[in-house]
Amino acid sequence: MKPLAQEDRPTLVQLRSQLMSRYEEYCALNLSLDMTRGKPCAKQLEIAKNLHGLVDGENCFSENKTDCRNYGVPTGIDECKRLFSMITGIDASLIVLGNNASLSIMYDTLMRAMVFGEIDSDRPWANETVRKWLCPVPGYDRHFAITEALGFEMIPVAMTPNGPDMDRIEALVSSDPSIKGMWCVPQYSNPDGFIYADEVCIRMASMKTAAKDFRVFWDNAYAIHDLYPERKRRIPNILELSLKAGNPNRFYVYASTSKITLAGSGIACIAANTDNINRIKKQLSLRTIGPEKLNQLRHARYIPDMETLVGIMEKHAEIIRPKFEAVDTILREELDGLDIASWYKPDGGYFISLFLMKGTAGKVVEAAQKAGVLLTPAGATYPYGKDPDDSNIRIAPTLPSLPDIEVATRVLGICAKLVAVEQLLNEH
Ligand code: PLP
């Protein structure tokens, strides 16, 4: 195949009619397939089927004899903190456990900054007339929704396979004190699946910021979610890096077991340096008399050591790896050599990020939907839902079955070509 843009008009017209008949064949199947959200599939949830039996009416005391049925222990029980230390690589003493969702802890962190400011703030962030936030793009739509709702002006920063464009970030944060922070998904970024290089982490920890209360929300949601465990890599301990660089307050680290045990019924955490953690503890003591500790106990018993944790993640990988590979194979079959699409085949995480010919992503999502294949709306991976190139589509392969993934990706490939051919014909 040669690049589509180099084909002459008669070839494009012929190609369009071939693609149209393939597209119509799929439309006739009355498909109803959903590749919109990064949810685990039922088989993944079944891995944790024994989780609930581990705590019963009598067996509900933590290792230091705390009755987990009762109030108290606001920062969480020790054995569950150790579990999160295994997940994040961060010392258990710097971890505060929450309930079921890291996203709520991120939301709370920002709300606290809005109302009270940070340790090193002159005033609550809500009192800043202008507040800005850096958003590596493409990125996670729910992150962007939070900063949008709280009135941050979001500044997109391009992602690279090594992490966000650090030259641009350093230039921005060093000159603009209204830039208060930044979203990061450093390991298997959502949606590209990139891992931040050590050099990027070091620069982020040590860069000069005009705002003395600049914060990085280091959302390590996919810290150990390797598709190919044999070639796993890990990011450095960002709290150690920032301490060493003289910016100890800069990072808030987040993680959860949503994609280790049960999505929505797991445990989440925040980790930070001692001063930030002490401040969080103080504020937490007003917010709750204690978190849901029975689930913490369940999780700590279910995953008592690294070997168990690794074994669970390998089971997840076995279930979802074929789905990621099917997406990659079919996209290659349909799109290779045409120069209208690019994507990175990730080693972990929950997504594949597909870049199509500029100006076509929205139409491709629409065409796929008409054929019964639901994709994340084009633009969702950008602040305000606006992809300036209209080119990125996030593919979430985990939830549907393998045969469904195969059909849905085939439809996506056909739609991508069809819309590209139509665009080229219009330009001719
Ligand atoms: N962070 C990222 C980057 C995600 O992709 C997701 C879910 O898709 C979450 C956070 C949500 O995590 P939780 O279930 O802990 O709220």
mmCIF file of N, CA, C and O in Angstrom, residues 260-343:
data_model
loop_
_atom_site.group_PDB
_atom_site.id
_atom_site.type_symbol
_atom_site.label_atom_id
_atom_site.label_comp_id
_atom_site.label_asym_id
_atom_site.label_seq_id
_atom_site.Cartn_x
_atom_site.Cartn_y
_atom_site.Cartn_z
ATOM 1 N N ILE A 260 -6.702 -3.585 40.276
ATOM 2 C CA ILE A 260 -5.942 -4.705 40.835
ATOM 3 C C ILE A 260 -6.949 -5.701 41.430
ATOM 4 O O ILE A 260 -6.865 -6.900 41.214
ATOM 5 N N THR A 261 -7.944 -5.134 42.150
ATOM 6 C CA THR A 261 -8.994 -5.995 42.715
ATOM 7 C C THR A 261 -10.331 -5.657 42.047
ATOM 8 O O THR A 261 -10.662 -6.253 41.034
ATOM 9 N N LEU A 262 -11.052 -4.690 42.621
ATOM 10 C CA LEU A 262 -12.376 -4.371 42.090
ATOM 11 C C LEU A 262 -12.474 -2.874 41.800
ATOM 12 O O LEU A 262 -12.142 -2.049 42.659
ATOM 13 N N ALA A 263 -12.940 -2.539 40.610
ATOM 14 C CA ALA A 263 -13.064 -1.131 40.239
ATOM 15 C C ALA A 263 -14.279 -0.540 40.944
ATOM 16 O O ALA A 263 -15.402 -1.002 40.753
ATOM 17 N N GLY A 264 -14.033 0.442 41.785
ATOM 18 C CA GLY A 264 -15.137 1.066 42.519
ATOM 19 C C GLY A 264 -15.337 0.451 43.895
ATOM 20 O O GLY A 264 -16.030 1.003 44.740
ATOM 21 N N SER A 265 -14.747 -0.710 44.142
ATOM 22 C CA SER A 265 -14.865 -1.339 45.468
ATOM 23 C C SER A 265 -13.493 -1.690 46.016
ATOM 24 O O SER A 265 -13.348 -2.658 46.764
ATOM 25 N N GLY A 266 -12.495 -0.922 45.618
ATOM 26 C CA GLY A 266 -11.140 -1.156 46.107
ATOM 27 C C GLY A 266 -10.772 -0.124 47.157
ATOM 28 O O GLY A 266 -11.638 0.440 47.836
ATOM 29 N N ILE A 267 -9.467 0.108 47.281
ATOM 30 C CA ILE A 267 -8.936 1.098 48.222
ATOM 31 C C ILE A 267 -8.054 2.055 47.428
ATOM 32 O O ILE A 267 -7.390 1.642 46.479
ATOM 33 N N ALA A 268 -8.039 3.315 47.837
ATOM 34 C CA ALA A 268 -7.195 4.297 47.163
ATOM 35 C C ALA A 268 -6.292 4.972 48.192
ATOM 36 O O ALA A 268 -6.541 4.880 49.403
ATOM 37 N N CYS A 269 -5.248 5.626 47.710
ATOM 38 C CA CYS A 269 -4.348 6.305 48.657
ATOM 39 C C CYS A 269 -3.805 7.603 48.090
ATOM 40 O O CYS A 269 -3.859 7.845 46.886
ATOM 41 N N ILE A 270 -3.306 8.421 49.004
ATOM 42 C CA ILE A 270 -2.488 9.585 48.639
ATOM 43 C C ILE A 270 -1.164 9.427 49.391
ATOM 44 O O ILE A 270 -1.140 8.928 50.523
ATOM 45 N N ALA A 271 -0.079 9.822 48.741
ATOM 46 C CA ALA A 271 1.218 9.817 49.424
ATOM 47 C C ALA A 271 1.872 11.169 49.160
ATOM 48 O O ALA A 271 1.670 11.764 48.095
ATOM 49 N N ALA A 272 2.635 11.633 50.127
ATOM 50 C CA ALA A 272 3.307 12.931 49.976
ATOM 51 C C ALA A 272 4.422 13.013 51.012
ATOM 52 O O ALA A 272 4.587 12.088 51.828
ATOM 53 N N ASN A 273 5.171 14.116 51.003
ATOM 54 C CA ASN A 273 6.237 14.262 51.994
ATOM 55 C C ASN A 273 5.633 14.483 53.382
ATOM 56 O O ASN A 273 4.423 14.723 53.523
ATOM 57 N N THR A 274 6.482 14.432 54.403
ATOM 58 C CA THR A 274 5.974 14.440 55.776
ATOM 59 C C THR A 274 5.129 15.688 56.084
ATOM 60 O O THR A 274 4.053 15.572 56.690
ATOM 61 N N ASP A 275 5.581 16.861 55.651
ATOM 62 C CA ASP A 275 4.826 18.081 55.976
ATOM 63 C C ASP A 275 3.435 18.067 55.345
ATOM 64 O O ASP A 275 2.438 18.402 55.992
ATOM 65 N N ASN A 276 3.379 17.694 54.077
ATOM 66 C CA ASN A 276 2.061 17.623 53.415
ATOM 67 C C ASN A 276 1.179 16.554 54.063
ATOM 68 O O ASN A 276 -0.024 16.769 54.269
ATOM 69 N N ILE A 277 1.782 15.417 54.375
ATOM 70 C CA ILE A 277 0.990 14.330 54.973
ATOM 71 C C ILE A 277 0.445 14.748 56.336
ATOM 72 O O ILE A 277 -0.720 14.503 56.664
ATOM 73 N N ASN A 278 1.269 15.441 57.120
ATOM 74 C CA ASN A 278 0.782 15.892 58.434
ATOM 75 C C ASN A 278 -0.380 16.856 58.296
ATOM 76 O O ASN A 278 -1.342 16.826 59.063
ATOM 77 N N ARG A 279 -0.296 17.700 57.284
ATOM 78 C CA ARG A 279 -1.376 18.659 57.035
ATOM 79 C C ARG A 279 -2.647 17.920 56.599
ATOM 80 O O ARG A 279 -3.756 18.243 57.043
ATOM 81 N N ILE A 280 -2.470 16.932 55.740
ATOM 82 C CA ILE A 280 -3.627 16.139 55.280
ATOM 83 C C ILE A 280 -4.279 15.431 56.476
ATOM 84 O O ILE A 280 -5.494 15.413 56.620
ATOM 85 N N LYS A 281 -3.425 14.895 57.357
ATOM 86 C CA LYS A 281 -3.964 14.173 58.533
ATOM 87 C C LYS A 281 -4.833 15.101 59.381
ATOM 88 O O LYS A 281 -5.905 14.726 59.841
ATOM 89 N N LYS A 282 -4.342 16.322 59.584
ATOM 90 C CA LYS A 282 -5.086 17.296 60.389
ATOM 91 C C LYS A 282 -6.452 17.568 59.761
ATOM 92 O O LYS A 282 -7.474 17.582 60.438
ATOM 93 N N GLN A 283 -6.417 17.791 58.437
ATOM 94 C CA GLN A 283 -7.675 18.114 57.764
ATOM 95 C C GLN A 283 -8.610 16.910 57.739
ATOM 96 O O GLN A 283 -9.822 17.033 57.904
ATOM 97 N N LEU A 284 -7.991 15.717 57.591
ATOM 98 C CA LEU A 284 -8.799 14.493 57.563
ATOM 99 C C LEU A 284 -9.529 14.273 58.885
ATOM 100 O O LEU A 284 -10.653 13.767 58.908
ATOM 101 N N SER A 285 -8.848 14.657 59.967
ATOM 102 C CA SER A 285 -9.447 14.396 61.283
ATOM 103 C C SER A 285 -10.745 15.184 61.453
ATOM 104 O O SER A 285 -11.580 14.845 62.291
ATOM 105 N N LEU A 286 -10.929 16.239 60.658
ATOM 106 C CA LEU A 286 -12.209 16.962 60.695
ATOM 107 C C LEU A 286 -13.229 16.315 59.767
ATOM 108 O O LEU A 286 -14.425 16.352 60.017
ATOM 109 N N ARG A 287 -12.727 15.711 58.724
ATOM 110 C CA ARG A 287 -13.613 15.224 57.662
ATOM 111 C C ARG A 287 -14.230 13.859 57.981
ATOM 112 O O ARG A 287 -15.302 13.520 57.500
ATOM 113 N N THR A 288 -13.496 13.060 58.752
ATOM 114 C CA THR A 288 -14.015 11.701 59.023
ATOM 115 C C THR A 288 -13.529 11.207 60.386
ATOM 116 O O THR A 288 -12.455 11.601 60.847
ATOM 117 N N ILE A 289 -14.310 10.328 60.977
ATOM 118 C CA ILE A 289 -13.866 9.706 62.241
ATOM 119 C C ILE A 289 -13.089 8.437 61.908
ATOM 120 O O ILE A 289 -12.603 7.730 62.755
ATOM 121 N N GLY A 290 -12.976 8.164 60.639
ATOM 122 C CA GLY A 290 -12.199 6.995 60.224
ATOM 123 C C GLY A 290 -12.709 6.459 58.903
ATOM 124 O O GLY A 290 -13.898 6.565 58.612
ATOM 125 N N PRO A 291 -11.834 5.879 58.107
ATOM 126 C CA PRO A 291 -12.257 5.350 56.807
ATOM 127 C C PRO A 291 -12.872 3.955 56.952
ATOM 128 O O PRO A 291 -12.939 3.403 58.056
ATOM 129 N N GLU A 292 -13.263 3.395 55.840
ATOM 130 C CA GLU A 292 -13.839 2.039 55.797
ATOM 131 C C GLU A 292 -12.686 1.046 55.914
ATOM 132 O O GLU A 292 -11.988 0.780 54.948
ATOM 133 N N LYS A 293 -12.471 0.517 57.115
ATOM 134 C CA LYS A 293 -11.274 -0.306 57.345
ATOM 135 C C LYS A 293 -11.485 -1.780 57.062
ATOM 136 O O LYS A 293 -10.514 -2.526 56.902
ATOM 137 N N LEU A 294 -12.735 -2.225 57.022
ATOM 138 C CA LEU A 294 -12.951 -3.656 56.727
ATOM 139 C C LEU A 294 -12.440 -3.974 55.328
ATOM 140 O O LEU A 294 -11.833 -5.022 55.099
ATOM 141 N N ASN A 295 -12.643 -3.064 54.413
ATOM 142 C CA ASN A 295 -12.154 -3.296 53.056
ATOM 143 C C ASN A 295 -10.622 -3.204 53.004
ATOM 144 O O ASN A 295 -9.975 -3.915 52.238
ATOM 145 N N GLN A 296 -10.077 -2.325 53.829
ATOM 146 C CA GLN A 296 -8.607 -2.267 53.906
ATOM 147 C C GLN A 296 -8.056 -3.610 54.397
ATOM 148 O O GLN A 296 -7.084 -4.142 53.851
ATOM 149 N N LEU A 297 -8.707 -4.144 55.429
ATOM 150 C CA LEU A 297 -8.267 -5.417 56.012
ATOM 151 C C LEU A 297 -8.378 -6.544 54.988
ATOM 152 O O LEU A 297 -7.467 -7.357 54.817
ATOM 153 N N ARG A 298 -9.522 -6.554 54.302
ATOM 154 C CA ARG A 298 -9.749 -7.540 53.235
ATOM 155 C C ARG A 298 -8.611 -7.488 52.215
ATOM 156 O O ARG A 298 -8.044 -8.500 51.828
ATOM 157 N N HIS A 299 -8.285 -6.268 51.775
ATOM 158 C CA HIS A 299 -7.252 -6.116 50.746
ATOM 159 C C HIS A 299 -5.876 -6.543 51.269
ATOM 160 O O HIS A 299 -5.114 -7.192 50.555
ATOM 161 N N ALA A 300 -5.582 -6.169 52.514
ATOM 162 C CA ALA A 300 -4.273 -6.526 53.077
ATOM 163 C C ALA A 300 -4.148 -8.042 53.210
ATOM 164 O O ALA A 300 -3.082 -8.614 52.980
ATOM 165 N N ARG A 301 -5.240 -8.703 53.565
ATOM 166 C CA ARG A 301 -5.183 -10.166 53.685
ATOM 167 C C ARG A 301 -5.131 -10.838 52.319
ATOM 168 O O ARG A 301 -4.487 -11.871 52.145
ATOM 169 N N TYR A 302 -5.825 -10.249 51.388
ATOM 170 C CA TYR A 302 -5.876 -10.827 50.042
ATOM 171 C C TYR A 302 -4.512 -10.702 49.348
ATOM 172 O O TYR A 302 -4.096 -11.585 48.603
ATOM 173 N N ILE A 303 -3.803 -9.579 49.612
ATOM 174 C CA ILE A 303 -2.499 -9.368 48.962
ATOM 175 C C ILE A 303 -1.452 -9.140 50.059
ATOM 176 O O ILE A 303 -1.047 -8.007 50.332
ATOM 177 N N PRO A 304 -1.005 -10.224 50.713
ATOM 178 C CA PRO A 304 -0.105 -10.045 51.860
ATOM 179 C C PRO A 304 1.332 -9.768 51.467
ATOM 180 O O PRO A 304 2.109 -9.286 52.292
ATOM 181 N N ASP A 305 1.715 -10.063 50.228
ATOM 182 C CA ASP A 305 3.129 -9.885 49.867
ATOM 183 C C ASP A 305 3.272 -9.606 48.377
ATOM 184 O O ASP A 305 2.322 -9.716 47.607
ATOM 185 N N MET A 306 4.498 -9.270 48.008
ATOM 186 C CA MET A 306 4.797 -8.887 46.633
ATOM 187 C C MET A 306 4.508 -10.035 45.654
ATOM 188 O O MET A 306 4.030 -9.809 44.546
ATOM 189 N N GLU A 307 4.797 -11.245 46.099
ATOM 190 C CA GLU A 307 4.599 -12.399 45.209
ATOM 191 C C GLU A 307 3.119 -12.515 44.806
ATOM 192 O O GLU A 307 2.784 -12.730 43.639
ATOM 193 N N THR A 308 2.245 -12.338 45.782
ATOM 194 C CA THR A 308 0.810 -12.405 45.493
ATOM 195 C C THR A 308 0.403 -11.273 44.557
ATOM 196 O O THR A 308 -0.349 -11.472 43.597
ATOM 197 N N LEU A 309 0.932 -10.079 44.844
ATOM 198 C CA LEU A 309 0.592 -8.909 44.025
ATOM 199 C C LEU A 309 1.014 -9.147 42.565
ATOM 200 O O LEU A 309 0.227 -8.921 41.633
ATOM 201 N N VAL A 310 2.224 -9.618 42.389
ATOM 202 C CA VAL A 310 2.742 -9.868 41.044
ATOM 203 C C VAL A 310 1.878 -10.936 40.350
ATOM 204 O O VAL A 310 1.531 -10.813 39.171
ATOM 205 N N GLY A 311 1.510 -11.969 41.104
ATOM 206 C CA GLY A 311 0.684 -13.051 40.543
ATOM 207 C C GLY A 311 -0.663 -12.525 40.062
ATOM 208 O O GLY A 311 -1.138 -12.899 38.977
ATOM 209 N N ILE A 312 -1.275 -11.644 40.837
ATOM 210 C CA ILE A 312 -2.573 -11.072 40.448
ATOM 211 C C ILE A 312 -2.421 -10.251 39.165
ATOM 212 O O ILE A 312 -3.210 -10.375 38.223
ATOM 213 N N MET A 313 -1.373 -9.432 39.125
ATOM 214 C CA MET A 313 -1.190 -8.578 37.944
ATOM 215 C C MET A 313 -0.889 -9.414 36.700
ATOM 216 O O MET A 313 -1.273 -9.049 35.586
ATOM 217 N N GLU A 314 -0.230 -10.545 36.899
ATOM 218 C CA GLU A 314 0.017 -11.426 35.738
ATOM 219 C C GLU A 314 -1.295 -12.016 35.225
ATOM 220 O O GLU A 314 -1.487 -12.177 34.019
ATOM 221 N N LYS A 315 -2.194 -12.329 36.154
ATOM 222 C CA LYS A 315 -3.508 -12.851 35.720
ATOM 223 C C LYS A 315 -4.261 -11.804 34.900
ATOM 224 O O LYS A 315 -4.871 -12.114 33.886
ATOM 225 N N HIS A 316 -4.230 -10.557 35.375
ATOM 226 C CA HIS A 316 -4.877 -9.480 34.598
ATOM 227 C C HIS A 316 -4.257 -9.406 33.211
ATOM 228 O O HIS A 316 -4.956 -9.318 32.198
ATOM 229 N N ALA A 317 -2.922 -9.429 33.181
ATOM 230 C CA ALA A 317 -2.224 -9.285 31.893
ATOM 231 C C ALA A 317 -2.630 -10.410 30.939
ATOM 232 O O ALA A 317 -2.873 -10.164 29.750
ATOM 233 N N GLU A 318 -2.719 -11.630 31.472
ATOM 234 C CA GLU A 318 -3.093 -12.762 30.605
ATOM 235 C C GLU A 318 -4.461 -12.555 29.972
ATOM 236 O O GLU A 318 -4.694 -12.937 28.835
ATOM 237 N N ILE A 319 -5.366 -11.946 30.728
ATOM 238 C CA ILE A 319 -6.729 -11.737 30.212
ATOM 239 C C ILE A 319 -6.769 -10.611 29.181
ATOM 240 O O ILE A 319 -7.402 -10.747 28.125
ATOM 241 N N ILE A 320 -6.077 -9.528 29.456
ATOM 242 C CA ILE A 320 -6.266 -8.358 28.573
ATOM 243 C C ILE A 320 -5.213 -8.216 27.472
ATOM 244 O O ILE A 320 -5.458 -7.534 26.479
ATOM 245 N N ARG A 321 -4.061 -8.878 27.642
ATOM 246 C CA ARG A 321 -3.009 -8.757 26.615
ATOM 247 C C ARG A 321 -3.511 -9.143 25.219
ATOM 248 O O ARG A 321 -3.279 -8.407 24.250
ATOM 249 N N PRO A 322 -4.227 -10.282 25.076
ATOM 250 C CA PRO A 322 -4.708 -10.633 23.729
ATOM 251 C C PRO A 322 -5.611 -9.560 23.125
ATOM 252 O O PRO A 322 -5.648 -9.382 21.906
ATOM 253 N N LYS A 323 -6.317 -8.819 23.975
ATOM 254 C CA LYS A 323 -7.212 -7.770 23.457
ATOM 255 C C LYS A 323 -6.393 -6.604 22.895
ATOM 256 O O LYS A 323 -6.702 -6.068 21.836
ATOM 257 N N PHE A 324 -5.350 -6.218 23.629
ATOM 258 C CA PHE A 324 -4.473 -5.146 23.135
ATOM 259 C C PHE A 324 -3.786 -5.584 21.844
ATOM 260 O O PHE A 324 -3.653 -4.811 20.899
ATOM 261 N N GLU A 325 -3.372 -6.850 21.827
ATOM 262 C CA GLU A 325 -2.663 -7.328 20.629
ATOM 263 C C GLU A 325 -3.600 -7.389 19.437
ATOM 264 O O GLU A 325 -3.198 -7.094 18.306
ATOM 265 N N ALA A 326 -4.863 -7.746 19.688
ATOM 266 C CA ALA A 326 -5.838 -7.801 18.589
ATOM 267 C C ALA A 326 -6.046 -6.398 18.011
ATOM 268 O O ALA A 326 -6.090 -6.221 16.784
ATOM 269 N N VAL A 327 -6.150 -5.405 18.883
ATOM 270 C CA VAL A 327 -6.324 -4.023 18.392
ATOM 271 C C VAL A 327 -5.134 -3.644 17.512
ATOM 272 O O VAL A 327 -5.292 -3.158 16.393
ATOM 273 N N ASP A 328 -3.937 -3.926 18.009
ATOM 274 C CA ASP A 328 -2.727 -3.549 17.257
ATOM 275 C C ASP A 328 -2.673 -4.289 15.913
ATOM 276 O O ASP A 328 -2.416 -3.680 14.868
ATOM 277 N N THR A 329 -2.941 -5.588 15.931
ATOM 278 C CA THR A 329 -2.866 -6.385 14.702
ATOM 279 C C THR A 329 -3.864 -5.877 13.665
ATOM 280 O O THR A 329 -3.537 -5.676 12.495
ATOM 281 N N ILE A 330 -5.094 -5.653 14.111
ATOM 282 C CA ILE A 330 -6.132 -5.258 13.144
ATOM 283 C C ILE A 330 -5.884 -3.838 12.632
ATOM 284 O O ILE A 330 -6.055 -3.557 11.446
ATOM 285 N N LEU A 331 -5.444 -2.961 13.528
ATOM 286 C CA LEU A 331 -5.118 -1.608 13.047
ATOM 287 C C LEU A 331 -4.003 -1.674 12.013
ATOM 288 O O LEU A 331 -4.038 -0.975 11.001
ATOM 289 N N ARG A 332 -3.025 -2.562 12.255
ATOM 290 C CA ARG A 332 -1.928 -2.682 11.275
ATOM 291 C C ARG A 332 -2.471 -3.221 9.952
ATOM 292 O O ARG A 332 -2.126 -2.732 8.882
ATOM 293 N N GLU A 333 -3.326 -4.258 10.048
ATOM 294 C CA GLU A 333 -3.887 -4.824 8.811
ATOM 295 C C GLU A 333 -4.637 -3.773 8.003
ATOM 296 O O GLU A 333 -4.551 -3.706 6.796
ATOM 297 N N GLU A 334 -5.378 -2.928 8.716
ATOM 298 C CA GLU A 334 -6.224 -1.962 8.008
ATOM 299 C C GLU A 334 -5.479 -0.688 7.607
ATOM 300 O O GLU A 334 -5.804 -0.081 6.582
ATOM 301 N N LEU A 335 -4.513 -0.260 8.441
ATOM 302 C CA LEU A 335 -4.014 1.114 8.277
ATOM 303 C C LEU A 335 -2.527 1.247 7.945
ATOM 304 O O LEU A 335 -2.089 2.330 7.538
ATOM 305 N N ASP A 336 -1.766 0.157 8.098
ATOM 306 C CA ASP A 336 -0.325 0.263 7.857
ATOM 307 C C ASP A 336 -0.020 0.753 6.448
ATOM 308 O O ASP A 336 -0.671 0.336 5.485
ATOM 309 N N GLY A 337 0.950 1.614 6.325
ATOM 310 C CA GLY A 337 1.441 2.047 5.021
ATOM 311 C C GLY A 337 0.629 3.164 4.382
ATOM 312 O O GLY A 337 1.050 3.748 3.392
ATOM 313 N N LEU A 338 -0.527 3.481 4.945
ATOM 314 C CA LEU A 338 -1.392 4.484 4.305
ATOM 315 C C LEU A 338 -1.041 5.913 4.725
ATOM 316 O O LEU A 338 -1.521 6.876 4.128
ATOM 317 N N ASP A 339 -0.265 6.021 5.788
ATOM 318 C CA ASP A 339 0.149 7.327 6.300
ATOM 319 C C ASP A 339 -1.041 8.183 6.728
ATOM 320 O O ASP A 339 -1.044 9.400 6.533
ATOM 321 N N ILE A 340 -2.036 7.516 7.285
ATOM 322 C CA ILE A 340 -3.171 8.295 7.819
ATOM 323 C C ILE A 340 -3.362 8.019 9.309
ATOM 324 O O ILE A 340 -4.284 8.551 9.927
ATOM 325 N N ALA A 341 -2.528 7.165 9.905
ATOM 326 C CA ALA A 341 -2.735 6.820 11.308
ATOM 327 C C ALA A 341 -1.422 6.438 11.973
ATOM 328 O O ALA A 341 -0.518 5.915 11.323
ATOM 329 N N SER A 342 -1.343 6.727 13.284
ATOM 330 C CA SER A 342 -0.204 6.239 14.062
ATOM 331 C C SER A 342 -0.691 5.924 15.468
ATOM 332 O O SER A 342 -1.668 6.511 15.946
ATOM 333 N N TRP A 343 -0.044 4.987 16.095
ATOM 334 C CA TRP A 343 -0.373 4.636 17.477
ATOM 335 C C TRP A 343 0.831 3.933 18.069
ATOM 336 O O TRP A 343 1.707 3.458 17.345
#
